[in-house]
Short mmCIF file of C-alpha atoms in Angstrom, two decimals:
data_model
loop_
_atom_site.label_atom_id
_atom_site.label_comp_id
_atom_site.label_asym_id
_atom_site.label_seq_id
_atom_site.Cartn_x
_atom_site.Cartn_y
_atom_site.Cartn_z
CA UNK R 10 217.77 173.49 86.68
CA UNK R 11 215.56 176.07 85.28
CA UNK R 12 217.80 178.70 86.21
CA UNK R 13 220.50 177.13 83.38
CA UNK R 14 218.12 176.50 81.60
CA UNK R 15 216.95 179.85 81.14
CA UNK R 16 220.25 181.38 81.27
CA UNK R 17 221.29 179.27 78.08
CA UNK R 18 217.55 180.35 76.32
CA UNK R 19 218.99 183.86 77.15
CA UNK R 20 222.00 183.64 75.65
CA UNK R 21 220.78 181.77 72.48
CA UNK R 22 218.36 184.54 72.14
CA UNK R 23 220.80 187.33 72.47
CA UNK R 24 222.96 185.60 70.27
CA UNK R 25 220.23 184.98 67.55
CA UNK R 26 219.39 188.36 68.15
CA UNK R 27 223.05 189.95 67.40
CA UNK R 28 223.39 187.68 64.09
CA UNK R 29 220.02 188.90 62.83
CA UNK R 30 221.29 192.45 63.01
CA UNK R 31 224.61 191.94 61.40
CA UNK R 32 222.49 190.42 58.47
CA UNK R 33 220.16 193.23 58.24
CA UNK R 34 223.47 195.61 57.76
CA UNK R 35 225.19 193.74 55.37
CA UNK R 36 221.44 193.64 53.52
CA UNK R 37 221.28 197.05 53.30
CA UNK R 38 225.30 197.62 52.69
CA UNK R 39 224.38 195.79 49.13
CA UNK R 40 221.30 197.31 48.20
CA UNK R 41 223.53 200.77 49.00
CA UNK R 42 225.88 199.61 46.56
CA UNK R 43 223.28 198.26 44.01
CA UNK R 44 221.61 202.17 44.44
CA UNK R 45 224.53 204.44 43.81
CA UNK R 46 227.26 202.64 41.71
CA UNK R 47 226.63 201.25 37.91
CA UNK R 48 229.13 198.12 37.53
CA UNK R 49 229.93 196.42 41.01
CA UNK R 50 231.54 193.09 41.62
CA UNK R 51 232.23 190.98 44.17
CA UNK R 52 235.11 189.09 44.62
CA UNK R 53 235.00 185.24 45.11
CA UNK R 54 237.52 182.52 46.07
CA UNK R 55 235.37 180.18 47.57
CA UNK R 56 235.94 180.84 51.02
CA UNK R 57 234.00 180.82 54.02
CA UNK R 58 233.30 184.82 53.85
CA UNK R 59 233.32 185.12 50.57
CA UNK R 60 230.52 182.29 50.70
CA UNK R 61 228.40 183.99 53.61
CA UNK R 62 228.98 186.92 51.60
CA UNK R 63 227.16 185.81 48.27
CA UNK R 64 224.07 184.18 50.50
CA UNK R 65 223.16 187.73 52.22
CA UNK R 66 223.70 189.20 48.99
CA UNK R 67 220.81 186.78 47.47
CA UNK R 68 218.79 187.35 50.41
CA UNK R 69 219.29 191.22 49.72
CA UNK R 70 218.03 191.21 46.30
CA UNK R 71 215.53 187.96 46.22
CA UNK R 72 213.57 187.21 44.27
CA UNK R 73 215.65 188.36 41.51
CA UNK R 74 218.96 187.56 41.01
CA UNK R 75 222.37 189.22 42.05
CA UNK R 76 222.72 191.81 40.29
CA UNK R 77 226.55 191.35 39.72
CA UNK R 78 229.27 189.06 38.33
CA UNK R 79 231.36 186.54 41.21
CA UNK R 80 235.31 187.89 40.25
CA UNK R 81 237.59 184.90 41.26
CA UNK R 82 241.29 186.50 41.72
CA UNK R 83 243.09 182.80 40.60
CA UNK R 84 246.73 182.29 41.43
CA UNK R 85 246.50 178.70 39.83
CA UNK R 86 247.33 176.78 43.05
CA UNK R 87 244.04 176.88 44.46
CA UNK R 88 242.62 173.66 46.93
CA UNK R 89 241.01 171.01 44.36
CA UNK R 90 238.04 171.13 46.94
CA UNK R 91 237.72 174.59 47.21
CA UNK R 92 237.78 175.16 42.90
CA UNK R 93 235.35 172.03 42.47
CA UNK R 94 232.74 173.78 45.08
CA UNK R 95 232.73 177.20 43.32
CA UNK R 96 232.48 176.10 40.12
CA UNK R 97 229.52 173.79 41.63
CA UNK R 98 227.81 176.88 43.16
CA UNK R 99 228.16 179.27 40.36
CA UNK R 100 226.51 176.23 38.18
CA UNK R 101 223.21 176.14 40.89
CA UNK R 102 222.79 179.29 41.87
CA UNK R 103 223.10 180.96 37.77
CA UNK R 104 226.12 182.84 39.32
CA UNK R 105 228.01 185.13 36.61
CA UNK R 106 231.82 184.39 37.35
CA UNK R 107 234.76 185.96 36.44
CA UNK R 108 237.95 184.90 36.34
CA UNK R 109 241.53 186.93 36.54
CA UNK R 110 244.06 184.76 36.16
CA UNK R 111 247.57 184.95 37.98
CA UNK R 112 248.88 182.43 35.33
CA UNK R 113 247.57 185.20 32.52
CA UNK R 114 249.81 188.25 33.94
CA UNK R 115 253.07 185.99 34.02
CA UNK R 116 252.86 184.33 30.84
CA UNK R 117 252.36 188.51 29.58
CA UNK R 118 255.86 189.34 31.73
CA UNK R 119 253.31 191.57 33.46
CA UNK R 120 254.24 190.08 37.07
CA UNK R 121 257.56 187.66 37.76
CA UNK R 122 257.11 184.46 39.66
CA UNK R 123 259.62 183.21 42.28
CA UNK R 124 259.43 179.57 42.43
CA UNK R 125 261.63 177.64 45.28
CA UNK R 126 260.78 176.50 48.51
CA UNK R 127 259.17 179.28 50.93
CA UNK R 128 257.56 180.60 47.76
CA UNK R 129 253.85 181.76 46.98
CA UNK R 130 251.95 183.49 44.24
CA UNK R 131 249.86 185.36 46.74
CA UNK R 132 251.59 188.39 46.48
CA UNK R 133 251.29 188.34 42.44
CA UNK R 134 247.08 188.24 43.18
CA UNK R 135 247.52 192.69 43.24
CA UNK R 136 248.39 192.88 39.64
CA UNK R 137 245.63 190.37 38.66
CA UNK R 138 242.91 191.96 40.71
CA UNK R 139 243.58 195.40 39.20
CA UNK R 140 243.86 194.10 35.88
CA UNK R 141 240.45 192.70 36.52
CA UNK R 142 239.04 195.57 37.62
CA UNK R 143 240.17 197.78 35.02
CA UNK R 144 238.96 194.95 32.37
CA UNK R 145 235.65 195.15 33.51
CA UNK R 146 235.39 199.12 34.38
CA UNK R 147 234.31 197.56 37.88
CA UNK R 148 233.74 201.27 40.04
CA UNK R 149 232.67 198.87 43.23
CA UNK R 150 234.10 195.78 44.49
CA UNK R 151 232.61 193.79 47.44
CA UNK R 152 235.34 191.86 49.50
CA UNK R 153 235.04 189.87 52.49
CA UNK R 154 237.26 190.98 54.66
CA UNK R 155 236.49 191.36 58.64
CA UNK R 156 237.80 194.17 60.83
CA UNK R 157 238.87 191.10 63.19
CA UNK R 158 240.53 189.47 61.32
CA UNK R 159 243.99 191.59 61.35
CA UNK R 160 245.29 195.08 62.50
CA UNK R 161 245.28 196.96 59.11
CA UNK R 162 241.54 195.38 58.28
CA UNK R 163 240.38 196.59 61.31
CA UNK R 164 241.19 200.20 59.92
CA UNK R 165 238.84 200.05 56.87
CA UNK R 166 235.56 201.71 56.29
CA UNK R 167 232.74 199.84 55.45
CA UNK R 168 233.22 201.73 51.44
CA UNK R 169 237.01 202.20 51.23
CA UNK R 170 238.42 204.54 49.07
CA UNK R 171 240.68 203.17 46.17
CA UNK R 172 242.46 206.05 43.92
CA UNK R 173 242.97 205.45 40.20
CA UNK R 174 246.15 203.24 41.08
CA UNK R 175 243.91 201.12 42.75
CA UNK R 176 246.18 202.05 46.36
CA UNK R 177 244.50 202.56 49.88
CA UNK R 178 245.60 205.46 51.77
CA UNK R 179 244.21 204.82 55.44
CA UNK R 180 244.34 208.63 55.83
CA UNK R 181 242.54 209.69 53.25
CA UNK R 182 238.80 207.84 54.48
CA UNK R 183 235.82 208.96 54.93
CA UNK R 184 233.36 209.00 58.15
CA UNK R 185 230.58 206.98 57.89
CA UNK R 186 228.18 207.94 60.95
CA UNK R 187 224.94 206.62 61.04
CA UNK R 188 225.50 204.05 58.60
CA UNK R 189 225.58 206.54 55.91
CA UNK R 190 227.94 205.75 52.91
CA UNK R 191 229.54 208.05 50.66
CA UNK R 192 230.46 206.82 47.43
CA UNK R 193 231.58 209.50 45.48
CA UNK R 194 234.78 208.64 43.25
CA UNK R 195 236.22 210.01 39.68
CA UNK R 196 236.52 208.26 36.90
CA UNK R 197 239.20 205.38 37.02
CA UNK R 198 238.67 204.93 41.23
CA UNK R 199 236.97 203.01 42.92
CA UNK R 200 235.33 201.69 46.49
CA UNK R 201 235.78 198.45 48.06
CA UNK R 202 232.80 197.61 50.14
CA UNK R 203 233.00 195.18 52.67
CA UNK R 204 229.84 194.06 54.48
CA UNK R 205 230.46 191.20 56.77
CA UNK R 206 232.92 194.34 58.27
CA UNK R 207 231.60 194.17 61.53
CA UNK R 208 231.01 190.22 61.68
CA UNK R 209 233.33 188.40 63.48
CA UNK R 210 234.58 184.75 62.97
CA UNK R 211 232.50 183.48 65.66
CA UNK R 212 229.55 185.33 64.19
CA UNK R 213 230.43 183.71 60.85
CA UNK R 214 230.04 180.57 62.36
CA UNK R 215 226.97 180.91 63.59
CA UNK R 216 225.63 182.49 61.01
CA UNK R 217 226.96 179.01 58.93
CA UNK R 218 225.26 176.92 61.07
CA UNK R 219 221.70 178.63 61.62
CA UNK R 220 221.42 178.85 57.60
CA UNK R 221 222.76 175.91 57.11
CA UNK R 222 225.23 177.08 54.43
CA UNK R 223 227.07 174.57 52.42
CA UNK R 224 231.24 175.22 52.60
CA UNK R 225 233.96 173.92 51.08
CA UNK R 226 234.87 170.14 52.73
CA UNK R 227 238.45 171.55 53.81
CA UNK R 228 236.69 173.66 56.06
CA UNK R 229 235.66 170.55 58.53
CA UNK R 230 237.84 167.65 60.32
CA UNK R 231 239.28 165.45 57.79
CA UNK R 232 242.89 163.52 57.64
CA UNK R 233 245.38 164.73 55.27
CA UNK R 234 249.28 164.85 54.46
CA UNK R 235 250.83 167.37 55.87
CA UNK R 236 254.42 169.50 55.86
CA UNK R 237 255.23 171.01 59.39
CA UNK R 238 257.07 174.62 58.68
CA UNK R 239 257.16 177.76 61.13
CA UNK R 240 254.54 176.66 63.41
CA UNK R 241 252.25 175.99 60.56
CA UNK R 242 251.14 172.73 59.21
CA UNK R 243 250.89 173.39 55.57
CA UNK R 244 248.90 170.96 52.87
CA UNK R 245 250.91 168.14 50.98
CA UNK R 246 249.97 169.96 47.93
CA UNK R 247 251.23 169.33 44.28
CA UNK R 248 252.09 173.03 44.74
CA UNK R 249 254.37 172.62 47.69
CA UNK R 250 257.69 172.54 46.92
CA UNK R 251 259.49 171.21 50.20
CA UNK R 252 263.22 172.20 52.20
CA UNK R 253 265.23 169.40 52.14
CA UNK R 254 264.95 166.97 54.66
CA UNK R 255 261.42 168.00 55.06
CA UNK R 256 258.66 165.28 55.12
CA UNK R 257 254.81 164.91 54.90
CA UNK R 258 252.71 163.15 57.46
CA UNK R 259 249.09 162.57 58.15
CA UNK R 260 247.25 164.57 61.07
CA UNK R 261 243.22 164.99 60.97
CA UNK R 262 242.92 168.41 60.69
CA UNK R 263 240.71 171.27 58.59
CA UNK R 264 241.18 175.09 57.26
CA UNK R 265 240.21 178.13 59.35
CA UNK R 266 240.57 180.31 56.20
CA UNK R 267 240.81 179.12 52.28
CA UNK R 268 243.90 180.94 50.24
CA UNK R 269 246.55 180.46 47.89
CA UNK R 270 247.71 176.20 49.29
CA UNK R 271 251.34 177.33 49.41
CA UNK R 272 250.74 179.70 52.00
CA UNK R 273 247.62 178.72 53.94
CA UNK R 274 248.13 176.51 56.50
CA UNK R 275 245.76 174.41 59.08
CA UNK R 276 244.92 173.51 62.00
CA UNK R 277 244.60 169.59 64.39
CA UNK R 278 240.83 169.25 64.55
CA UNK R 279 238.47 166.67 65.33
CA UNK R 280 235.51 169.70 64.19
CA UNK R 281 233.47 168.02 61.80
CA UNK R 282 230.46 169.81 61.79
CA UNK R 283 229.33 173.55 62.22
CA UNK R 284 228.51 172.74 65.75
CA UNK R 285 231.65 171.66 66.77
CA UNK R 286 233.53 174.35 65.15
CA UNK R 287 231.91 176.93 66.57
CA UNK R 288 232.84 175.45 69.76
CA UNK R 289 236.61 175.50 68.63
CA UNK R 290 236.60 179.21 67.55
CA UNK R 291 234.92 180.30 70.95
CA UNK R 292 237.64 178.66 72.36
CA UNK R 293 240.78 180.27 70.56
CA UNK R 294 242.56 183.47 70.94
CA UNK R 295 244.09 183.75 67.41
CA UNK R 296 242.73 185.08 64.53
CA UNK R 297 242.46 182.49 61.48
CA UNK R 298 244.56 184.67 59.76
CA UNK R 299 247.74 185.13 62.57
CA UNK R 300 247.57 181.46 63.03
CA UNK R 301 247.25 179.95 59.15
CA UNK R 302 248.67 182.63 56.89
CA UNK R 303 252.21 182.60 56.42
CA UNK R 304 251.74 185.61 53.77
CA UNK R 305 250.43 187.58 56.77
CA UNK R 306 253.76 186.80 58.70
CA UNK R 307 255.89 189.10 55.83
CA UNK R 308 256.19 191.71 58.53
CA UNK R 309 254.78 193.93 60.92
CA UNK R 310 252.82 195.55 58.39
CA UNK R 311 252.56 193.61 55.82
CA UNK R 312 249.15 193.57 54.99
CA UNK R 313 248.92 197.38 55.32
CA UNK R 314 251.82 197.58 52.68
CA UNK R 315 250.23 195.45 49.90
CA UNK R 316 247.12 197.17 50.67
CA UNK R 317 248.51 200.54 49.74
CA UNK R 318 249.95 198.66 46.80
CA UNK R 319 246.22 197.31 45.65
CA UNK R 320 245.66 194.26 47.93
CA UNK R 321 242.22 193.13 48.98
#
Protein backbone atom coordinates (compact mmCIF):
# COMPACT_ATOMS: atom_id res chain seq x y z
CA UNK A 1 0.00 0.00 0.00
CA UNK A 2 2.62 2.49 0.61
CA UNK A 3 4.47 1.49 -2.28
CA UNK A 4 1.27 2.99 -4.59
CA UNK A 5 1.00 5.24 -2.56
CA UNK A 6 4.23 6.70 -3.00
CA UNK A 7 4.49 5.90 -6.54
CA UNK A 8 1.28 8.13 -7.22
CA UNK A 9 3.00 11.12 -4.68
CA UNK A 10 5.86 10.62 -7.26
CA UNK A 11 4.17 11.07 -10.14
CA UNK A 12 1.97 14.01 -8.90
CA UNK A 13 5.16 15.61 -7.96
CA UNK A 14 6.88 15.14 -11.23
CA UNK A 15 3.93 16.19 -12.86
CA UNK A 16 3.51 19.42 -10.71
CA UNK A 17 6.98 19.79 -11.25
CA UNK A 18 6.89 19.72 -15.31
CA UNK A 19 3.74 22.24 -15.32
CA UNK A 20 5.62 24.68 -13.08
CA UNK A 21 8.37 24.85 -15.65
CA UNK A 22 6.28 25.25 -18.70
CA UNK A 23 4.78 28.30 -16.75
CA UNK A 24 8.01 29.79 -15.90
CA UNK A 25 8.82 29.73 -19.92
CA UNK A 26 5.84 31.05 -21.15
CA UNK A 27 6.49 33.89 -18.14
CA UNK A 28 9.50 34.83 -19.45
CA UNK A 29 8.42 34.31 -23.38
CA UNK A 30 6.03 37.53 -22.50
CA UNK A 31 8.17 39.63 -20.58
CA UNK A 32 10.71 38.92 -23.84
CA UNK A 33 8.12 40.24 -25.92
CA UNK A 34 7.04 43.14 -23.55
CA UNK A 35 11.23 44.02 -23.61
CA UNK A 36 12.03 44.20 -27.27
CA UNK A 37 8.85 44.96 -29.35
CA UNK A 38 6.68 48.41 -28.97
CA UNK A 39 2.91 47.39 -29.96
CA UNK A 40 2.19 43.56 -29.29
CA UNK A 41 -1.14 41.83 -29.21
CA UNK A 42 -2.47 38.82 -28.45
CA UNK A 43 -5.01 37.15 -30.13
CA UNK A 44 -8.24 35.95 -28.34
CA UNK A 45 -11.24 33.74 -29.26
CA UNK A 46 -12.11 32.52 -26.08
CA UNK A 47 -10.66 29.26 -26.19
CA UNK A 48 -9.09 27.05 -23.87
CA UNK A 49 -5.36 28.23 -24.94
CA UNK A 50 -6.10 31.34 -25.73
CA UNK A 51 -7.59 31.49 -22.03
CA UNK A 52 -4.46 29.76 -20.29
CA UNK A 53 -2.68 32.05 -22.41
CA UNK A 54 -4.05 35.47 -20.99
CA UNK A 55 -3.74 34.00 -17.13
CA UNK A 56 0.26 33.38 -17.46
CA UNK A 57 0.39 36.52 -19.19
CA UNK A 58 -1.22 38.33 -15.91
CA UNK A 59 0.88 36.31 -13.78
CA UNK A 60 3.93 37.58 -15.97
CA UNK A 61 3.32 41.15 -15.51
CA UNK A 62 1.28 41.32 -11.96
CA UNK A 63 0.70 43.57 -10.29
CA UNK A 64 0.16 45.75 -13.15
CA UNK A 65 -1.86 45.06 -15.86
CA UNK A 66 -1.25 43.40 -19.37
CA UNK A 67 0.39 45.47 -21.11
CA UNK A 68 -1.53 44.74 -24.43
CA UNK A 69 -4.92 44.76 -26.16
CA UNK A 70 -7.01 40.94 -26.41
CA UNK A 71 -7.48 40.92 -30.67
CA UNK A 72 -10.61 38.69 -31.25
CA UNK A 73 -10.33 37.48 -35.11
CA UNK A 74 -14.58 37.22 -35.40
CA UNK A 75 -16.05 35.26 -38.26
CA UNK A 76 -19.64 36.09 -36.88
CA UNK A 77 -20.65 32.45 -36.17
CA UNK A 78 -18.99 32.14 -33.02
CA UNK A 79 -20.60 29.61 -29.94
CA UNK A 80 -23.17 31.95 -27.91
CA UNK A 81 -21.24 30.47 -24.82
CA UNK A 82 -17.98 31.02 -25.92
CA UNK A 83 -18.82 35.13 -27.05
CA UNK A 84 -20.88 35.63 -23.68
CA UNK A 85 -17.63 34.34 -21.57
CA UNK A 86 -15.13 36.67 -23.33
CA UNK A 87 -16.99 39.50 -23.28
CA UNK A 88 -17.55 38.52 -19.40
CA UNK A 89 -13.74 38.23 -18.86
CA UNK A 90 -12.60 41.22 -20.72
CA UNK A 91 -15.39 43.13 -18.42
CA UNK A 92 -13.49 41.58 -14.91
CA UNK A 93 -10.26 41.43 -15.66
CA UNK A 94 -10.13 45.50 -17.43
CA UNK A 95 -9.04 43.53 -20.59
CA UNK A 96 -8.50 45.95 -23.75
CA UNK A 97 -10.25 43.96 -26.68
CA UNK A 98 -10.16 44.25 -30.13
CA UNK A 99 -12.23 43.17 -32.54
CA UNK A 100 -11.62 42.31 -36.52
CA UNK A 101 -14.54 41.47 -37.94
CA UNK A 102 -15.04 38.75 -40.78
CA UNK A 103 -18.53 40.32 -41.41
CA UNK A 104 -16.48 43.90 -41.96
CA UNK A 105 -14.12 42.52 -44.94
CA UNK A 106 -17.23 41.00 -46.88
CA UNK A 107 -19.59 43.69 -46.63
CA UNK A 108 -16.10 45.87 -48.16
CA UNK A 109 -15.93 42.98 -51.20
CA UNK A 110 -12.53 42.58 -49.52
CA UNK A 111 -13.08 38.64 -49.02
CA UNK A 112 -16.17 36.51 -50.82
CA UNK A 113 -18.27 34.22 -48.73
CA UNK A 114 -19.45 30.78 -49.92
CA UNK A 115 -22.57 29.96 -48.21
CA UNK A 116 -24.18 26.24 -48.80
CA UNK A 117 -23.91 23.26 -46.94
CA UNK A 118 -20.15 22.05 -46.19
CA UNK A 119 -19.38 25.76 -45.93
CA UNK A 120 -17.31 27.83 -43.27
CA UNK A 121 -15.94 31.31 -42.83
CA UNK A 122 -12.80 29.99 -41.27
CA UNK A 123 -10.79 30.32 -44.11
CA UNK A 124 -11.96 34.17 -44.62
CA UNK A 125 -10.36 34.72 -40.69
CA UNK A 126 -6.55 35.43 -42.92
CA UNK A 127 -7.78 38.57 -44.48
CA UNK A 128 -9.35 39.80 -41.18
CA UNK A 129 -6.37 39.03 -39.02
CA UNK A 130 -4.01 40.94 -41.34
CA UNK A 131 -6.27 43.68 -41.70
CA UNK A 132 -6.13 43.82 -37.96
CA UNK A 133 -2.76 43.80 -37.69
CA UNK A 134 -1.99 46.33 -40.12
CA UNK A 135 -4.88 48.60 -38.38
CA UNK A 136 -3.21 48.57 -35.31
CA UNK A 137 0.67 48.64 -36.56
CA UNK A 138 0.73 45.39 -34.26
CA UNK A 139 4.87 44.30 -34.88
CA UNK A 140 4.09 41.16 -32.30
CA UNK A 141 1.24 38.93 -32.04
CA UNK A 142 0.89 36.23 -29.31
CA UNK A 143 -1.15 33.09 -30.53
CA UNK A 144 -1.90 30.00 -28.86
CA UNK A 145 -1.02 27.52 -30.86
CA UNK A 146 0.80 24.13 -29.55
CA UNK A 147 3.50 22.26 -31.45
CA UNK A 148 1.12 19.12 -30.66
CA UNK A 149 -1.47 20.03 -31.83
CA UNK A 150 -0.78 19.39 -35.78
CA UNK A 151 2.21 18.64 -38.16
CA UNK A 152 2.85 22.18 -39.59
CA UNK A 153 2.50 23.76 -35.78
CA UNK A 154 4.90 21.53 -34.65
CA UNK A 155 7.39 23.32 -37.15
CA UNK A 156 7.15 26.83 -35.59
CA UNK A 157 9.59 28.70 -33.48
CA UNK A 158 8.65 29.95 -30.37
CA UNK A 159 8.94 33.92 -32.37
CA UNK A 160 7.97 33.08 -35.97
CA UNK A 161 8.89 35.14 -38.62
CA UNK A 162 6.01 36.89 -40.63
CA UNK A 163 7.26 39.03 -43.84
CA UNK A 164 5.42 42.22 -44.77
CA UNK A 165 2.62 39.99 -46.51
CA UNK A 166 2.03 38.68 -43.31
CA UNK A 167 3.17 34.83 -45.00
CA UNK A 168 5.28 32.15 -43.04
CA UNK A 169 8.04 30.65 -44.85
CA UNK A 170 9.08 27.52 -42.63
CA UNK A 171 12.53 27.89 -44.24
CA UNK A 172 13.31 31.05 -43.59
CA UNK A 173 13.34 30.65 -39.27
CA UNK A 174 15.50 31.35 -36.99
CA UNK A 175 17.38 29.10 -34.19
CA UNK A 176 16.47 29.77 -30.93
CA UNK A 177 19.10 27.83 -28.60
CA UNK A 178 19.07 28.45 -25.15
CA UNK A 179 15.86 30.04 -25.07
CA UNK A 180 17.22 33.03 -26.70
CA UNK A 181 14.78 34.95 -29.06
CA UNK A 182 15.58 37.04 -31.88
CA UNK A 183 13.18 39.52 -32.81
CA UNK A 184 14.58 41.55 -35.30
CA UNK A 185 12.02 42.49 -38.23
CA UNK A 186 11.65 45.65 -40.77
CA UNK A 187 9.15 47.80 -40.87
CA UNK A 188 5.70 46.31 -42.02
CA UNK A 189 6.77 42.45 -40.54
CA UNK A 190 6.17 40.99 -37.89
CA UNK A 191 6.66 37.89 -35.20
CA UNK A 192 4.11 35.64 -33.94
CA UNK A 193 5.03 34.43 -30.54
CA UNK A 194 3.58 31.52 -29.20
CA UNK A 195 4.23 30.55 -25.58
CA UNK A 196 2.18 27.65 -24.49
CA UNK A 197 4.57 26.15 -27.69
CA UNK A 198 5.87 23.48 -25.80
CA UNK A 199 2.62 22.71 -23.61
CA UNK A 200 0.75 19.97 -24.56
CA UNK A 201 -3.08 19.32 -24.26
CA UNK A 202 -2.67 17.19 -21.35
CA UNK A 203 -0.45 19.82 -19.79
CA UNK A 204 -3.21 22.34 -20.56
CA UNK A 205 -5.39 20.42 -18.61
CA UNK A 206 -3.65 20.26 -15.78
CA UNK A 207 -2.58 23.39 -15.75
CA UNK A 208 -6.75 24.22 -15.90
CA UNK A 209 -7.37 22.31 -13.10
CA UNK A 210 -4.44 23.22 -10.54
CA UNK A 211 -5.38 27.10 -11.17
CA UNK A 212 -8.60 26.55 -11.24
CA UNK A 213 -9.24 28.55 -14.44
CA UNK A 214 -12.72 29.36 -15.43
CA UNK A 215 -13.53 28.07 -19.37
CA UNK A 216 -16.10 28.40 -21.54
CA UNK A 217 -19.26 25.82 -20.46
CA UNK A 218 -18.92 24.03 -24.01
CA UNK A 219 -15.75 22.89 -22.88
CA UNK A 220 -17.40 20.26 -20.19
CA UNK A 221 -20.18 17.36 -20.57
CA UNK A 222 -23.41 18.84 -21.43
CA UNK A 223 -26.42 17.50 -23.87
CA UNK A 224 -26.93 19.20 -27.04
CA UNK A 225 -28.43 18.81 -30.72
CA UNK A 226 -26.31 17.54 -32.87
CA UNK A 227 -25.67 16.90 -36.94
CA UNK A 228 -23.54 13.68 -37.60
CA UNK A 229 -21.18 14.51 -40.87
CA UNK A 230 -17.68 12.84 -41.77
CA UNK A 231 -17.06 11.28 -38.54
CA UNK A 232 -17.73 14.49 -36.78
CA UNK A 233 -20.65 15.42 -34.71
CA UNK A 234 -21.08 19.02 -35.48
CA UNK A 235 -23.37 21.65 -33.23
CA UNK A 236 -27.14 22.23 -34.22
CA UNK A 237 -26.13 25.72 -34.74
CA UNK A 238 -28.24 28.62 -36.31
CA UNK A 239 -25.12 28.68 -38.52
CA UNK A 240 -25.37 25.17 -39.79
CA UNK A 241 -26.83 24.87 -42.86
CA UNK A 242 -27.63 21.00 -43.27
CA UNK A 243 -27.44 18.21 -46.60
CA UNK A 244 -30.64 17.10 -47.23
CA UNK A 245 -31.93 14.35 -45.48
CA UNK A 246 -29.67 15.24 -42.70
CA UNK A 247 -31.10 15.46 -39.10
CA UNK A 248 -30.17 16.75 -35.57
CA UNK A 249 -30.21 14.64 -32.47
CA UNK A 250 -29.26 14.96 -28.88
CA UNK A 251 -25.96 13.21 -27.50
CA UNK A 252 -24.22 14.60 -24.12
CA UNK A 253 -21.16 15.64 -25.33
CA UNK A 254 -18.50 18.83 -24.96
CA UNK A 255 -15.68 20.71 -27.23
CA UNK A 256 -12.01 19.67 -27.22
CA UNK A 257 -11.16 22.94 -29.06
CA UNK A 258 -13.50 26.28 -29.55
CA UNK A 259 -13.58 27.62 -33.45
CA UNK A 260 -15.64 28.92 -36.07
CA UNK A 261 -19.39 26.40 -35.05
CA UNK A 262 -19.61 25.42 -38.73
CA UNK A 263 -16.52 23.67 -38.67
CA UNK A 264 -15.71 22.61 -35.11
CA UNK A 265 -17.07 19.62 -34.14
CA UNK A 266 -17.32 17.49 -30.66
CA UNK A 267 -16.94 14.85 -28.97
CA UNK A 268 -19.58 11.93 -26.58
CA UNK A 269 -18.52 12.84 -23.06
CA UNK A 270 -19.75 12.30 -19.74
CA UNK A 271 -16.38 14.87 -18.59
CA UNK A 272 -17.89 17.36 -16.55
CA UNK A 273 -15.26 18.64 -14.63
CA UNK A 274 -11.42 19.34 -15.10
CA UNK A 275 -10.78 16.13 -13.33
CA UNK A 276 -12.52 14.01 -15.47
CA UNK A 277 -11.28 15.51 -18.57
CA UNK A 278 -7.99 15.19 -17.93
CA UNK A 279 -8.65 11.64 -17.52
CA UNK A 280 -10.27 11.56 -21.11
CA UNK A 281 -7.30 13.33 -22.85
CA UNK A 282 -4.71 10.89 -21.14
CA UNK A 283 -6.68 8.43 -22.61
CA UNK A 284 -6.90 9.49 -26.41
CA UNK A 285 -4.56 9.24 -29.26
CA UNK A 286 -5.92 12.13 -31.42
CA UNK A 287 -5.15 15.49 -31.33
CA UNK A 288 -8.27 17.89 -30.61
CA UNK A 289 -7.59 19.30 -33.72
CA UNK A 290 -7.44 15.82 -36.19
CA UNK A 291 -10.49 14.70 -34.42
CA UNK A 292 -12.90 18.11 -34.27
CA UNK A 293 -11.71 20.33 -37.09
CA UNK A 294 -13.12 19.70 -40.31
CA UNK A 295 -11.08 22.92 -41.67
CA UNK A 296 -7.96 20.92 -40.73
CA UNK A 297 -9.23 17.96 -42.98
CA UNK A 298 -8.80 20.46 -46.39
CA UNK A 299 -5.77 18.39 -47.21
CA UNK A 300 -2.58 17.03 -46.42
CA UNK A 301 -1.24 20.30 -45.84
CA UNK A 302 -3.65 22.38 -45.31
CA UNK A 303 -2.76 24.17 -42.43
CA UNK A 304 0.80 24.70 -43.74
CA UNK A 305 -0.83 26.34 -46.92
CA UNK A 306 -3.01 28.97 -45.17
CA UNK A 307 -0.17 29.54 -42.97
CA UNK A 308 2.05 30.67 -45.79
CA UNK A 309 -1.01 32.60 -46.87
CA UNK A 310 -1.26 34.52 -43.22
CA UNK A 311 -3.08 31.94 -41.00
CA UNK A 312 -2.57 31.76 -37.26
Amino acid sequence: MCNTRCRIFDTSRRLLAVIAELEAESVHIFREVAAQFEHPVMLFSGGKDSVVMFHLARKAFWPAPVPFPLMHIDTGHNFDEVIEFRDRLVEQTGARLVVSSVQDDIDAGRVVEQTGPGTSRNRLQTAALLRGIREGKYDAVFGGARRDEEKARAKERVFSFRDSFGAWDPRNQRPELWNLYNGRHARGEHIRVFPLSNWTEHDIWEYIAAEQIELPSIYYAHERPVVPRDGMLLADTRFLEKYPGETAHVERVRFRTVGDATCTGCVESDADTPEKVIEEVAATRVTERGATRADDRISEAGMEDRKKEGYF
